[in-house]
N, CA, C and O of each residue as an XYZ file, in Angstrom:
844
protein
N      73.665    117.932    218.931
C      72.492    118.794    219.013
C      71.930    119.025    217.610
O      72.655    119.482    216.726
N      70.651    118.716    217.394
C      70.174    118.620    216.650
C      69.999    120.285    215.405
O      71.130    120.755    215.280
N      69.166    120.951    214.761
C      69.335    122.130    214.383
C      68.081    122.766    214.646
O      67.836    123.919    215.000
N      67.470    121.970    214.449
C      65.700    122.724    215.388
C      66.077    122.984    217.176
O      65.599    123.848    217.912
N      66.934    122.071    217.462
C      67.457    122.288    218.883
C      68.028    123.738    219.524
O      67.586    124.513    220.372
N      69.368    123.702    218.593
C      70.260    124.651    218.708
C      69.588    125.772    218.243
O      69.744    126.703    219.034
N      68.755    126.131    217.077
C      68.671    127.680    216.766
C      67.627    128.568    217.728
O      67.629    129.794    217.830
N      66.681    127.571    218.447
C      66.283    128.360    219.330
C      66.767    128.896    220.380
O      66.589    130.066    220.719
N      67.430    128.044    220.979
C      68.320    128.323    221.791
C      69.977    129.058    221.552
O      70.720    129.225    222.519
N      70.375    129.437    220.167
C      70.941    130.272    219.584
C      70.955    131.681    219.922
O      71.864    132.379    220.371
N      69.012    132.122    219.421
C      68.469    132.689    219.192
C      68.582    133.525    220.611
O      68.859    134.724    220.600
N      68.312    132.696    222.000
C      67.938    133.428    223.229
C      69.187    133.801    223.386
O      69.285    135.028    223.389
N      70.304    133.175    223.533
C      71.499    133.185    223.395
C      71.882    135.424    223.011
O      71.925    136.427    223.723
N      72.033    135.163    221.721
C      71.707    136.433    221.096
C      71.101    137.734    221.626
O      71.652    138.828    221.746
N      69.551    137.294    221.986
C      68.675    138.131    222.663
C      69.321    138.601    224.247
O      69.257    139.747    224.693
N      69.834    137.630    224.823
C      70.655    138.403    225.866
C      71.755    139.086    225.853
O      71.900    140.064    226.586
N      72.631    138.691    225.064
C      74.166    139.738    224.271
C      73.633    141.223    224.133
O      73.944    142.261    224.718
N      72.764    140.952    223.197
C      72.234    142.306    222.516
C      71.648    143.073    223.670
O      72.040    144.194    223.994
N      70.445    142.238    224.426
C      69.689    143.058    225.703
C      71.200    144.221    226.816
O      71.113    145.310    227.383
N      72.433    143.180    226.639
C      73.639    144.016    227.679
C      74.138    145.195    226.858
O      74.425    146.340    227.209
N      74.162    144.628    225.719
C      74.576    146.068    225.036
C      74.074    147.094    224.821
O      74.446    148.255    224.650
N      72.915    146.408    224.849
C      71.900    147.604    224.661
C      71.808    148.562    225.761
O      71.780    149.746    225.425
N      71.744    148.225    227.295
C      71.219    148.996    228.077
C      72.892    149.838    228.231
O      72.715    151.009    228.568
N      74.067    149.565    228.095
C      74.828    150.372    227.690
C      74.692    151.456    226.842
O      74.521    152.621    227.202
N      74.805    150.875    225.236
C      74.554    151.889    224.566
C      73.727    152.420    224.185
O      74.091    153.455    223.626
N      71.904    152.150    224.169
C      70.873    153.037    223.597
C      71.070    153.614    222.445
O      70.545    154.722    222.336
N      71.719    153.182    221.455
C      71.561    153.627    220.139
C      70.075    152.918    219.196
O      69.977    151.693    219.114
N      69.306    153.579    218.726
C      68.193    153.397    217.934
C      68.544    152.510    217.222
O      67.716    151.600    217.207
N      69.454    152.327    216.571
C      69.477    150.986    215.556
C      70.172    149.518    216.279
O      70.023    148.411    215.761
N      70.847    149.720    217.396
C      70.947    148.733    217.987
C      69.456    148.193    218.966
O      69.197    147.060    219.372
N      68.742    149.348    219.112
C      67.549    148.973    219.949
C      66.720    148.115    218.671
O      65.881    147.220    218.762
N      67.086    148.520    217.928
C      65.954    147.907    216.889
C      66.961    146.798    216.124
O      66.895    147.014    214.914
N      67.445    146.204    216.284
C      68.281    144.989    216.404
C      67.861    143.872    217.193
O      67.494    142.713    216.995
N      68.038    144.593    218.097
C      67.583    144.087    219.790
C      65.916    143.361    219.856
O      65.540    142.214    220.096
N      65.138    144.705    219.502
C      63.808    144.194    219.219
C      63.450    143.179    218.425
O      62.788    142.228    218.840
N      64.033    143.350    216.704
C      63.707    141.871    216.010
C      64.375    140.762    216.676
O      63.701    139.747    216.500
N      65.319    140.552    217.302
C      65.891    139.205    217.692
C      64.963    139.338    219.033
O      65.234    138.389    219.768
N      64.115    140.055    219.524
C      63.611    139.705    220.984
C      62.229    139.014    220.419
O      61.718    138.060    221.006
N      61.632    139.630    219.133
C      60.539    139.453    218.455
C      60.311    138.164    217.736
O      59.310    137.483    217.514
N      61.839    138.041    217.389
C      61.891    136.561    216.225
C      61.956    134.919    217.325
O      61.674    133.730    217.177
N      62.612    135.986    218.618
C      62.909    134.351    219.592
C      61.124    133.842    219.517
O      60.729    132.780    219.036
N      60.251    134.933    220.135
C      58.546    134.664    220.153
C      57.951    134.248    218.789
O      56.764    134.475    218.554
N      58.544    133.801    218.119
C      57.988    133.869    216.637
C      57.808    132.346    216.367
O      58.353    131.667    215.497
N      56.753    131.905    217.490
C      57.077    130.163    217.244
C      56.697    129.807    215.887
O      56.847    128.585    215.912
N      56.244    130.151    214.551
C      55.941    129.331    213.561
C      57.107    129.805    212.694
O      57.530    129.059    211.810
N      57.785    131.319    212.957
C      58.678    131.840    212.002
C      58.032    132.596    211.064
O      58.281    132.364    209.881
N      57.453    133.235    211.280
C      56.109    133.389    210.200
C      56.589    135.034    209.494
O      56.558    135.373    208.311
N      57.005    135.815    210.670
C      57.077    137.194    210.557
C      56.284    138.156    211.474
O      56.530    139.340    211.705
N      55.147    137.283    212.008
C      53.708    138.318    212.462
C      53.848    138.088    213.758
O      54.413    137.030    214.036
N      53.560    138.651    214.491
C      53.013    138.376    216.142
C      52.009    139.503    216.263
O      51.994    140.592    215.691
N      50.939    138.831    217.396
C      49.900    139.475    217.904
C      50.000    140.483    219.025
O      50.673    140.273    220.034
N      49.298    141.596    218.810
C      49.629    142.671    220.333
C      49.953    142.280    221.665
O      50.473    142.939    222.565
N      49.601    141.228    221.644
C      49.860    140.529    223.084
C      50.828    139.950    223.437
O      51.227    139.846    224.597
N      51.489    139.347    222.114
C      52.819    139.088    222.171
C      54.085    139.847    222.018
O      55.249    139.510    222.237
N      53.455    141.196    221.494
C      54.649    142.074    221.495
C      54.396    142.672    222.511
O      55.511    142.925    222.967
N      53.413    143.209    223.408
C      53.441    143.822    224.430
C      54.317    143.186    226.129
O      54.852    143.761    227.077
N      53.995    141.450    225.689
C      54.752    140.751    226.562
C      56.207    140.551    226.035
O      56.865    140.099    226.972
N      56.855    140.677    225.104
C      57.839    141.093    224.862
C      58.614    142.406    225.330
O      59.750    142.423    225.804
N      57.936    143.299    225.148
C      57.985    144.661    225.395
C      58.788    144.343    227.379
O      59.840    144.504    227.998
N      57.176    143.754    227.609
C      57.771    143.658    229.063
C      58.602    143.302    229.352
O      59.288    144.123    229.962
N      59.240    141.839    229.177
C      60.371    140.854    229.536
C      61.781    141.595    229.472
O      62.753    141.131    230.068
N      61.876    143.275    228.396
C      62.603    143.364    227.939
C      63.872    144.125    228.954
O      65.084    144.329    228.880
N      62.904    144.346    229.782
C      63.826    145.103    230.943
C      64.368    146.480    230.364
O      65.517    146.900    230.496
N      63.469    147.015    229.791
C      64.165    148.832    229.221
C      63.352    149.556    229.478
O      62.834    150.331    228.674
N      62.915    149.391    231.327
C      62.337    150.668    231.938
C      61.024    151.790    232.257
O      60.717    152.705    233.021
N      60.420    150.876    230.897
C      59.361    151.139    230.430
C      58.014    150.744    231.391
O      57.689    149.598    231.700
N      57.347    151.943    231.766
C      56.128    151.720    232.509
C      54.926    151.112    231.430
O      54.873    151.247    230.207
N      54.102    150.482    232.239
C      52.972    150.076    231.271
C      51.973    151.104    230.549
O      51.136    150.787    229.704
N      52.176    152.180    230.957
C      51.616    153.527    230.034
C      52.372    153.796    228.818
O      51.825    154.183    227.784
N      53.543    153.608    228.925
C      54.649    153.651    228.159
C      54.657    152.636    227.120
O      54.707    153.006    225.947
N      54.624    151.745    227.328
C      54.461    150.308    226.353
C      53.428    150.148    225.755
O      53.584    149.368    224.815
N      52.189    150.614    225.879
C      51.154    150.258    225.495
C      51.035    151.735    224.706
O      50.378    151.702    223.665
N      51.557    152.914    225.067
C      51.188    154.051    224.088
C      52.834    153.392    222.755
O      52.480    153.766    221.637
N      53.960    152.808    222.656
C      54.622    152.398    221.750
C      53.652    151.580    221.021
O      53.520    152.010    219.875
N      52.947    150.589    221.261
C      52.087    149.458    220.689
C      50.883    150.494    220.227
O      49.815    149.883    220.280
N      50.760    151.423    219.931
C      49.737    152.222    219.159
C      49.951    152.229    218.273
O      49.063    152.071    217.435
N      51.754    152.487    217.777
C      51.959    152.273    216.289
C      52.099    151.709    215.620
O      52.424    151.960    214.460
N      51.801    150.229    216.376
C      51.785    149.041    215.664
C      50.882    149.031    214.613
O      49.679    149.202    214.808
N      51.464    148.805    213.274
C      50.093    148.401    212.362
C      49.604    147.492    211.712
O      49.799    147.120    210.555
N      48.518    146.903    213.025
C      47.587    145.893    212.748
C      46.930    145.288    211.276
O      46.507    145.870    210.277
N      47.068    143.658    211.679
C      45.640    143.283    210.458
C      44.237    143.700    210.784
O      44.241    143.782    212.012
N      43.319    143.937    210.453
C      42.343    144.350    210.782
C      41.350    142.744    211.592
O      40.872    142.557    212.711
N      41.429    141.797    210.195
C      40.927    140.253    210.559
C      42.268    139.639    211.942
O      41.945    139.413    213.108
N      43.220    139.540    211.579
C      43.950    138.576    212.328
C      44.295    139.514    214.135
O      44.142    139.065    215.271
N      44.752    140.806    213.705
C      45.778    141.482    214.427
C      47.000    141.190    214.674
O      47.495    141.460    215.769
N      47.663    140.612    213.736
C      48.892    140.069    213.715
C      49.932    141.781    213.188
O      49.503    142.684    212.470
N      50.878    141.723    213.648
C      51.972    142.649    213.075
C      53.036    142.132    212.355
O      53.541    141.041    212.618
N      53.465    142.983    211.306
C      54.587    142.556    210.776
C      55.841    142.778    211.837
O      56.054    143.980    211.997
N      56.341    142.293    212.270
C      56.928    142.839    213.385
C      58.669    143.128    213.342
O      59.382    143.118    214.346
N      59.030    143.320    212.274
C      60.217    143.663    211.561
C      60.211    145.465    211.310
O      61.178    146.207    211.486
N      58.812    145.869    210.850
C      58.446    147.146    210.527
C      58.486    147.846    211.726
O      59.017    148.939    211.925
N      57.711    146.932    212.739
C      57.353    147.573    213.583
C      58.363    147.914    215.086
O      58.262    148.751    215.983
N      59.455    146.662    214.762
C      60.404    147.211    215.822
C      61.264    148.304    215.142
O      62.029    148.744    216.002
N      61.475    148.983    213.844
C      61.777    150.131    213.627
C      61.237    151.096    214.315
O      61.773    151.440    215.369
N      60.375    151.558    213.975
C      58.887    152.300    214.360
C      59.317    152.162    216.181
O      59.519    153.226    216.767
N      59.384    151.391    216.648
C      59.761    151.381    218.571
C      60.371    151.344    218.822
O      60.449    151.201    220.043
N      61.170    151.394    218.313
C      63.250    151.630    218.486
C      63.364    153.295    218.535
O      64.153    153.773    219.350
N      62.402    154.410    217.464
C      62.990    155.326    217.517
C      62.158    156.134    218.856
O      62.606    157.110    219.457
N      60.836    155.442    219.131
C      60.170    155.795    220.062
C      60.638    155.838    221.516
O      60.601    156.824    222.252
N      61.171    154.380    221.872
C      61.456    154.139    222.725
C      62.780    154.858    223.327
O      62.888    154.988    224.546
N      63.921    155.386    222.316
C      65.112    156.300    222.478
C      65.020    157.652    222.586
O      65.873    158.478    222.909
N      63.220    157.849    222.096
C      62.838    159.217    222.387
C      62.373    159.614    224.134
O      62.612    160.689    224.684
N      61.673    158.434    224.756
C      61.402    158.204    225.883
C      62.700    158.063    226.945
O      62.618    158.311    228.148
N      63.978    157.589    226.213
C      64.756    156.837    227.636
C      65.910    158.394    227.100
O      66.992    158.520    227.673
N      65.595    159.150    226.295
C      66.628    160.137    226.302
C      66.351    161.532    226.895
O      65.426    162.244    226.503
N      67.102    161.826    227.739
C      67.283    162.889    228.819
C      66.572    164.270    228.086
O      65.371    164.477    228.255
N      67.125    164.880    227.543
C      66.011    165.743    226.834
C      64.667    165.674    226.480
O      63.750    166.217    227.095
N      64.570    164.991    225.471
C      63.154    164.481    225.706
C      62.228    164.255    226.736
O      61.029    164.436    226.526
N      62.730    163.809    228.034
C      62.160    163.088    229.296
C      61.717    164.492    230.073
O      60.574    164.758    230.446
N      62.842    165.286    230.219
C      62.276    167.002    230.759
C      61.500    167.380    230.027
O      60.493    167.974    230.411
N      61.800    167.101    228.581
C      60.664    168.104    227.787
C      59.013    167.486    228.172
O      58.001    168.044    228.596
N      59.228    166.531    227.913
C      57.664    165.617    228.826
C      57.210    166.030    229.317
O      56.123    166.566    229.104
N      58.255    165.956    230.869
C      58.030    166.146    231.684
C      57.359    167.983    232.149
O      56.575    168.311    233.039
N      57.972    168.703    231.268
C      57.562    170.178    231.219
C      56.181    169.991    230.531
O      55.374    170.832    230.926
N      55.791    169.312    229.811
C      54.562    169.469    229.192
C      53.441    168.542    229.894
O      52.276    168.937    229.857
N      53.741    167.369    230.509
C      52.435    167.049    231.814
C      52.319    167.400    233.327
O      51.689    166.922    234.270
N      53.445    168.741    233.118
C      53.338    169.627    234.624
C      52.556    170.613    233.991
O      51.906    171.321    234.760
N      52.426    170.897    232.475
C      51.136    172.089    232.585
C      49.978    171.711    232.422
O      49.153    172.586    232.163
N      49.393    169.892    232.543
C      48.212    169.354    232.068
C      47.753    168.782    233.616
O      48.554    168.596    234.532
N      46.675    168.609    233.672
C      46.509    168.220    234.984
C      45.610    167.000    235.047
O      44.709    166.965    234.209
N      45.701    166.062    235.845
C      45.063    164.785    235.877
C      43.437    164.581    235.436
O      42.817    163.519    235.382
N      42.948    165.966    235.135
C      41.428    166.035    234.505
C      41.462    166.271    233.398
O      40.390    166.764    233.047
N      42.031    166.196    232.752
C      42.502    166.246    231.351
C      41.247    165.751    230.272
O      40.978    164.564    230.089
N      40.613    166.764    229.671
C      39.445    165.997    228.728
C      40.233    165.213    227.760
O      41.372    165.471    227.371
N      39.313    164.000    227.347
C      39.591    163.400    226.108
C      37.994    163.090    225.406
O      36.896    162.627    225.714
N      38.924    163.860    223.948
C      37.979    164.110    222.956
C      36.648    165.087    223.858
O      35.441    164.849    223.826
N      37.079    165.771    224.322
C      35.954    166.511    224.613
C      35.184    166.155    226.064
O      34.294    166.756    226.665
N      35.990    164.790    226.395
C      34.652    164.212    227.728
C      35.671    164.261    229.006
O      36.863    164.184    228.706
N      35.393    164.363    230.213
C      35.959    164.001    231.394
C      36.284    162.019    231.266
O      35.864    161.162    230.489
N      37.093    161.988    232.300
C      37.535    160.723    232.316
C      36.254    159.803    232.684
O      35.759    159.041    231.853
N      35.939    159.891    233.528
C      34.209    159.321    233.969
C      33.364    159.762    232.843
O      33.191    158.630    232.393
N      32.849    160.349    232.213
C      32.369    160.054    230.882
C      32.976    159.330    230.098
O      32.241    158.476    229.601
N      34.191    159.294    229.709
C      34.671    157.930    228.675
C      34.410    156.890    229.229
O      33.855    156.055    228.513
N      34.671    156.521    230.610
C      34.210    155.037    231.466
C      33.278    154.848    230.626
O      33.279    153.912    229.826
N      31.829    156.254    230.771
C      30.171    155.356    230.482
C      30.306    155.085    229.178
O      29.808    154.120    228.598
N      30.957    155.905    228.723
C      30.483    155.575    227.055
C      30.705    154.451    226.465
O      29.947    153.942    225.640
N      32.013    153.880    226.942
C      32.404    152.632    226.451
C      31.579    151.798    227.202
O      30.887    150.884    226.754
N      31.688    152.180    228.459
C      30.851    150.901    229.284
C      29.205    150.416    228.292
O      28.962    149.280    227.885
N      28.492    151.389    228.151
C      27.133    151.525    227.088
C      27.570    150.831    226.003
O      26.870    149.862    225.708
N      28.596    151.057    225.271
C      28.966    150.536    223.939
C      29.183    148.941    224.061
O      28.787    147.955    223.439
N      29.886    149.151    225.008
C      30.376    147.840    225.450
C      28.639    146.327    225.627
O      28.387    145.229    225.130
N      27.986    147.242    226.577
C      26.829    146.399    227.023
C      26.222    146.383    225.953
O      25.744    145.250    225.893
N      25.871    147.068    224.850
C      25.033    147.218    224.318
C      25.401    146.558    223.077
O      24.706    146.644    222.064
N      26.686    145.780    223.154
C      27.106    145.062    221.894
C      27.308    143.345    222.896
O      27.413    142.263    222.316
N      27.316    143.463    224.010
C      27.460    142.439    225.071
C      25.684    142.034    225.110
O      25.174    142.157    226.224
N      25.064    141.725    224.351
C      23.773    140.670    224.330
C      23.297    140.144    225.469
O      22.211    140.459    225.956
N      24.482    138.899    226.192
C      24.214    138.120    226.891
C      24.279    138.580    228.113
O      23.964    137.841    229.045
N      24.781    140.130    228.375
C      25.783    140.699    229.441
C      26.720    139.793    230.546
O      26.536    139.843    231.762
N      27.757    138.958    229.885
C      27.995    138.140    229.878
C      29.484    138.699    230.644
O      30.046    137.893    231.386
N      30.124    140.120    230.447
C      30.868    141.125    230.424
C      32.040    140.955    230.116
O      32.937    141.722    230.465
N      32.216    139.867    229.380
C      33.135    139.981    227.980
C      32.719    139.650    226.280
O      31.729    139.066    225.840
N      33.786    140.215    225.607
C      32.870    140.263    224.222
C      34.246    139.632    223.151
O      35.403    140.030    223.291
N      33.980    138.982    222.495
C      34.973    138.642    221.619
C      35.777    139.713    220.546
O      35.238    140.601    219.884
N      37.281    139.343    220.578
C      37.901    140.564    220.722
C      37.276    141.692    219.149
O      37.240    142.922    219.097
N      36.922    140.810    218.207
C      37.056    141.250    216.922
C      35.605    142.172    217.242
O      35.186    142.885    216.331
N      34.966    142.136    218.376
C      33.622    143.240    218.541
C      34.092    144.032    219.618
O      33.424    145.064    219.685
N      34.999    143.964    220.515
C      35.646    144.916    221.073
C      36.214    145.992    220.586
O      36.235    147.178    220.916
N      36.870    145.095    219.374
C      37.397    145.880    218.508
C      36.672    147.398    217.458
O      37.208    148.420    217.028
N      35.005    146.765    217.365
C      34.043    147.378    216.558
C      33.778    148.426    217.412
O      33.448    149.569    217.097
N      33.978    147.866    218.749
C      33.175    148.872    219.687
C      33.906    150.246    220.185
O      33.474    151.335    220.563
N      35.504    149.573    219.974
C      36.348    151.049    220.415
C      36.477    151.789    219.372
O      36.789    152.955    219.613
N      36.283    151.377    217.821
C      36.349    152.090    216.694
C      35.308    152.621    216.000
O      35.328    153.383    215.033
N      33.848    151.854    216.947
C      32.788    152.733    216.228
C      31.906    154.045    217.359
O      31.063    154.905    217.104
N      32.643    153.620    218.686
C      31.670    154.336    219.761
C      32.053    156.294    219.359
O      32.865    156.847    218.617
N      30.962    156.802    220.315
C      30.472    158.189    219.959
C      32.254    159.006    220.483
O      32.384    160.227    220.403
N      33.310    158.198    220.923
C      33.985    159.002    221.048
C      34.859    159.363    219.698
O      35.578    160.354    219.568
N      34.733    158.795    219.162
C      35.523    158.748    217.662
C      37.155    158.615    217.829
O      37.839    159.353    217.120
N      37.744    157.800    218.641
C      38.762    157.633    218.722
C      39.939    157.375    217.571
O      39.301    156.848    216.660
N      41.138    157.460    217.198
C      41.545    157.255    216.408
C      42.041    155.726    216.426
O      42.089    155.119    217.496
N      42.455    155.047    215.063
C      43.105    153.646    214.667
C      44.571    153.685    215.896
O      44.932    152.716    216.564
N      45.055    154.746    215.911
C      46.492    154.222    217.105
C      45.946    154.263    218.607
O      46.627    153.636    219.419
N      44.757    154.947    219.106
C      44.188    154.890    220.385
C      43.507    153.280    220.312
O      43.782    152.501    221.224
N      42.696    152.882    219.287
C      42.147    151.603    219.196
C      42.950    150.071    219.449
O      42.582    149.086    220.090
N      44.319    150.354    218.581
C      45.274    149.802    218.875
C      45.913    149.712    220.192
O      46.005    148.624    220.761
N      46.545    151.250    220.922
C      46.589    151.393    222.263
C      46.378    150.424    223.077
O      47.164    149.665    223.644
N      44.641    150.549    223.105
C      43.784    150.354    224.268
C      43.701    148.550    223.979
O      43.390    147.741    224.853
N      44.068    148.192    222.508
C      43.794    146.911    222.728
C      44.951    145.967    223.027
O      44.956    144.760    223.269
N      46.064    146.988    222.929
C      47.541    145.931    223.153
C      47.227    145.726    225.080
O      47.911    144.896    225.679
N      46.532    146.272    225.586
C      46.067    146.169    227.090
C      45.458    145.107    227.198
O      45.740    144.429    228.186
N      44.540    144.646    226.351
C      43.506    143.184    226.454
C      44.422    142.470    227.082
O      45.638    142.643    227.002
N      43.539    141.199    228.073
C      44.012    139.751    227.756
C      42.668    138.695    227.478
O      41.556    138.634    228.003
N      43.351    137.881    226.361
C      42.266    137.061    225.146
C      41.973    135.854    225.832
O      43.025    135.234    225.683
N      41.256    135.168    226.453
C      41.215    134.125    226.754
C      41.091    132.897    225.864
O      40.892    133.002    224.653
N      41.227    131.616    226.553
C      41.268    130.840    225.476
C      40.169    130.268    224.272
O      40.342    129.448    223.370
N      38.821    131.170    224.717
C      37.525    130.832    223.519
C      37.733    132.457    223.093
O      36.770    132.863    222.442
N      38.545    133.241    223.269
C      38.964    134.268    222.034
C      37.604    135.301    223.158
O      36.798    135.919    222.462
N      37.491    135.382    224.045
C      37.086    136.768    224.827
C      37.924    137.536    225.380
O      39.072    137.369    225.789
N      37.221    138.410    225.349
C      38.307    139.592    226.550
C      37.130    140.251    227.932
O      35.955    140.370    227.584
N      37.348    140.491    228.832
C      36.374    140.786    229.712
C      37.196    142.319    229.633
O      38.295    142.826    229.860
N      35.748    142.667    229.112
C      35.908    144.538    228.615
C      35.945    145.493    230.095
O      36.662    146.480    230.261
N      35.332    145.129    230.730
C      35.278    146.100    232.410
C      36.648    146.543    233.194
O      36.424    147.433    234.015
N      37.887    146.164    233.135
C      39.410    146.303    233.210
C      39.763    147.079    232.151
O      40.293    148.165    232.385
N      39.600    146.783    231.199
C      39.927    147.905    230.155
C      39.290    149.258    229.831
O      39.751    150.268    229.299
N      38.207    148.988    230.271
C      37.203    150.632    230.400
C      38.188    151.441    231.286
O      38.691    152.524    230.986
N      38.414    150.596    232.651
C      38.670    151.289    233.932
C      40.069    152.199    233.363
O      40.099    153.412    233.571
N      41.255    151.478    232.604
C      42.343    151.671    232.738
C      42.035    152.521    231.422
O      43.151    152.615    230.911
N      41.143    153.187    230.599
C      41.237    153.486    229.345
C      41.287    155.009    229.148
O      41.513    155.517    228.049
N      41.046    155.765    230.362
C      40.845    157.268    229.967
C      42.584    157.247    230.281
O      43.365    157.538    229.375
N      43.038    156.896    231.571
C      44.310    157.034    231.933
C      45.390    157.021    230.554
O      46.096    157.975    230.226
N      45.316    155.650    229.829
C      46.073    155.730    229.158
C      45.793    156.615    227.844
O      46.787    156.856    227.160
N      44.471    157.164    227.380
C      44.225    157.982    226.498
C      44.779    159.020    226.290
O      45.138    159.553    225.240
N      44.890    159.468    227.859
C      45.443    160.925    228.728
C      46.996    160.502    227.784
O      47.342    160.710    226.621
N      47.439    160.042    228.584
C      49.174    159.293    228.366
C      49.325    160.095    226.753
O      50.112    160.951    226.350
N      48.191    159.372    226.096
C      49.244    159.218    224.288
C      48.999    160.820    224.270
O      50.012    161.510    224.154
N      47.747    161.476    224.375
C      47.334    163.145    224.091
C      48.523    163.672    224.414
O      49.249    163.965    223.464
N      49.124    163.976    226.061
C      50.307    164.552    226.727
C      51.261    164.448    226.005
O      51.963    165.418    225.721
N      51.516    163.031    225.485
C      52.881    162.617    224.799
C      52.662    162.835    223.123
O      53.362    162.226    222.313
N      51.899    163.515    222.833
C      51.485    163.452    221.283
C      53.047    163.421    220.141
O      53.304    162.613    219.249
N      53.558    164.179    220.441
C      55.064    164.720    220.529
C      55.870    163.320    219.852
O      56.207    163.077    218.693
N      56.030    162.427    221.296
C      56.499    161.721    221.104
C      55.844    160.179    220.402
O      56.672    159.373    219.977
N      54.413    159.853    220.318
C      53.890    158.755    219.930
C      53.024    159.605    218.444
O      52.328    158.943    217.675
């Protein structure tokens, strides 16, 4: 067996050891062990970086319980290139290791849980009802969509969640974009992500605490 052969397959090797131990022990620094070797197997050039999309499908595969509100408010703290959106992703499975042990640990989870039993599913963000954030983005959205074509390439999606009248912050922008999927001429069809965007806004506000 060759050595380009074997280390990938090393590598997965690894990623499953660690994945059993892990769901045993939940210690933060083994989770974040866990994460770079889950991060480095996806790392086809070796480079260091992966894109939101690839850590978020990581995230998934990983089998630690995690709802997609959940995963996508961790991928907020990812910190993005602005041009590429690539992550350093060594930094960043620190950073979701301590998050993610804050989420799967019993205290924490009541305490949550005590704090989105006193918020209720109408929950303003930034000031607007959930159906007002729909329009606003939806407007932002069309109104940077030319062709109304109703997807927009991601790097103006990007302009559009960071420049619209809601004034969202850089980890909501991030958020909402580890949700995209990029097609292969580099669009995203923005109308799925409007829909799903107050919901998860709600998510990070409730959980401020913890994200």
């Amino acid at each position: 067996v060759s050595y380009e052969e074997f280390m990938p397959l090393c590598l997965e090797i690894l990623v499953e050891i660690m994945k059993e131990e892990l769901l045993n022990a939940k210690r933060p620094d083994e989770l974040e062990q866990y994460l770079c070797s889950l991060f480095q197997s996806n790392d086809a050039d070796g480079s260091g970086y992966l894109v939101l999309e690839n850590l978020r499908d990581c995230l998934r595969s990983a089998d630690l319980g995690l709802t997609r509100l959940q995963i996508h408010a961790v991928l907020a703290a990812a910190d993005t290139d602005e041009e590429s959106h690539r992550v350093d992703y060594a930094s960043f499975a620190s950073v979701a290791a301590q998050m993610i042990y804050k989420l799967k640990n019993e205290s924490a989870i009541r305490d949550r849980e005590a704090a989105i039993s006193r918020l209720g599913e109408g929950d303003l963000i930034h000031g607007e009802t959930p159906e007002e954030v729909k329009r606003i983005l939806l407007e932002a959205c069309k109104k940077k969509d030319s062709m109304n074509a109703r997807v927009l390439p991601r790097n103006d999606l990007n302009d559009v969640l960071a420049g619209c009248s809601l004034s969202l912050s850089k980890k909501e922008v991030t958020c909402l974009l580890s949700a995209i999927d990029v097609d292969q001429n580099g669009y995203v069809a923005y109308e799925p992500l409007i829909d799903y965007a107050p919901k998860q806004l709600q998510y990070l506000a409730r959980n401020a605490h913890t994200f």
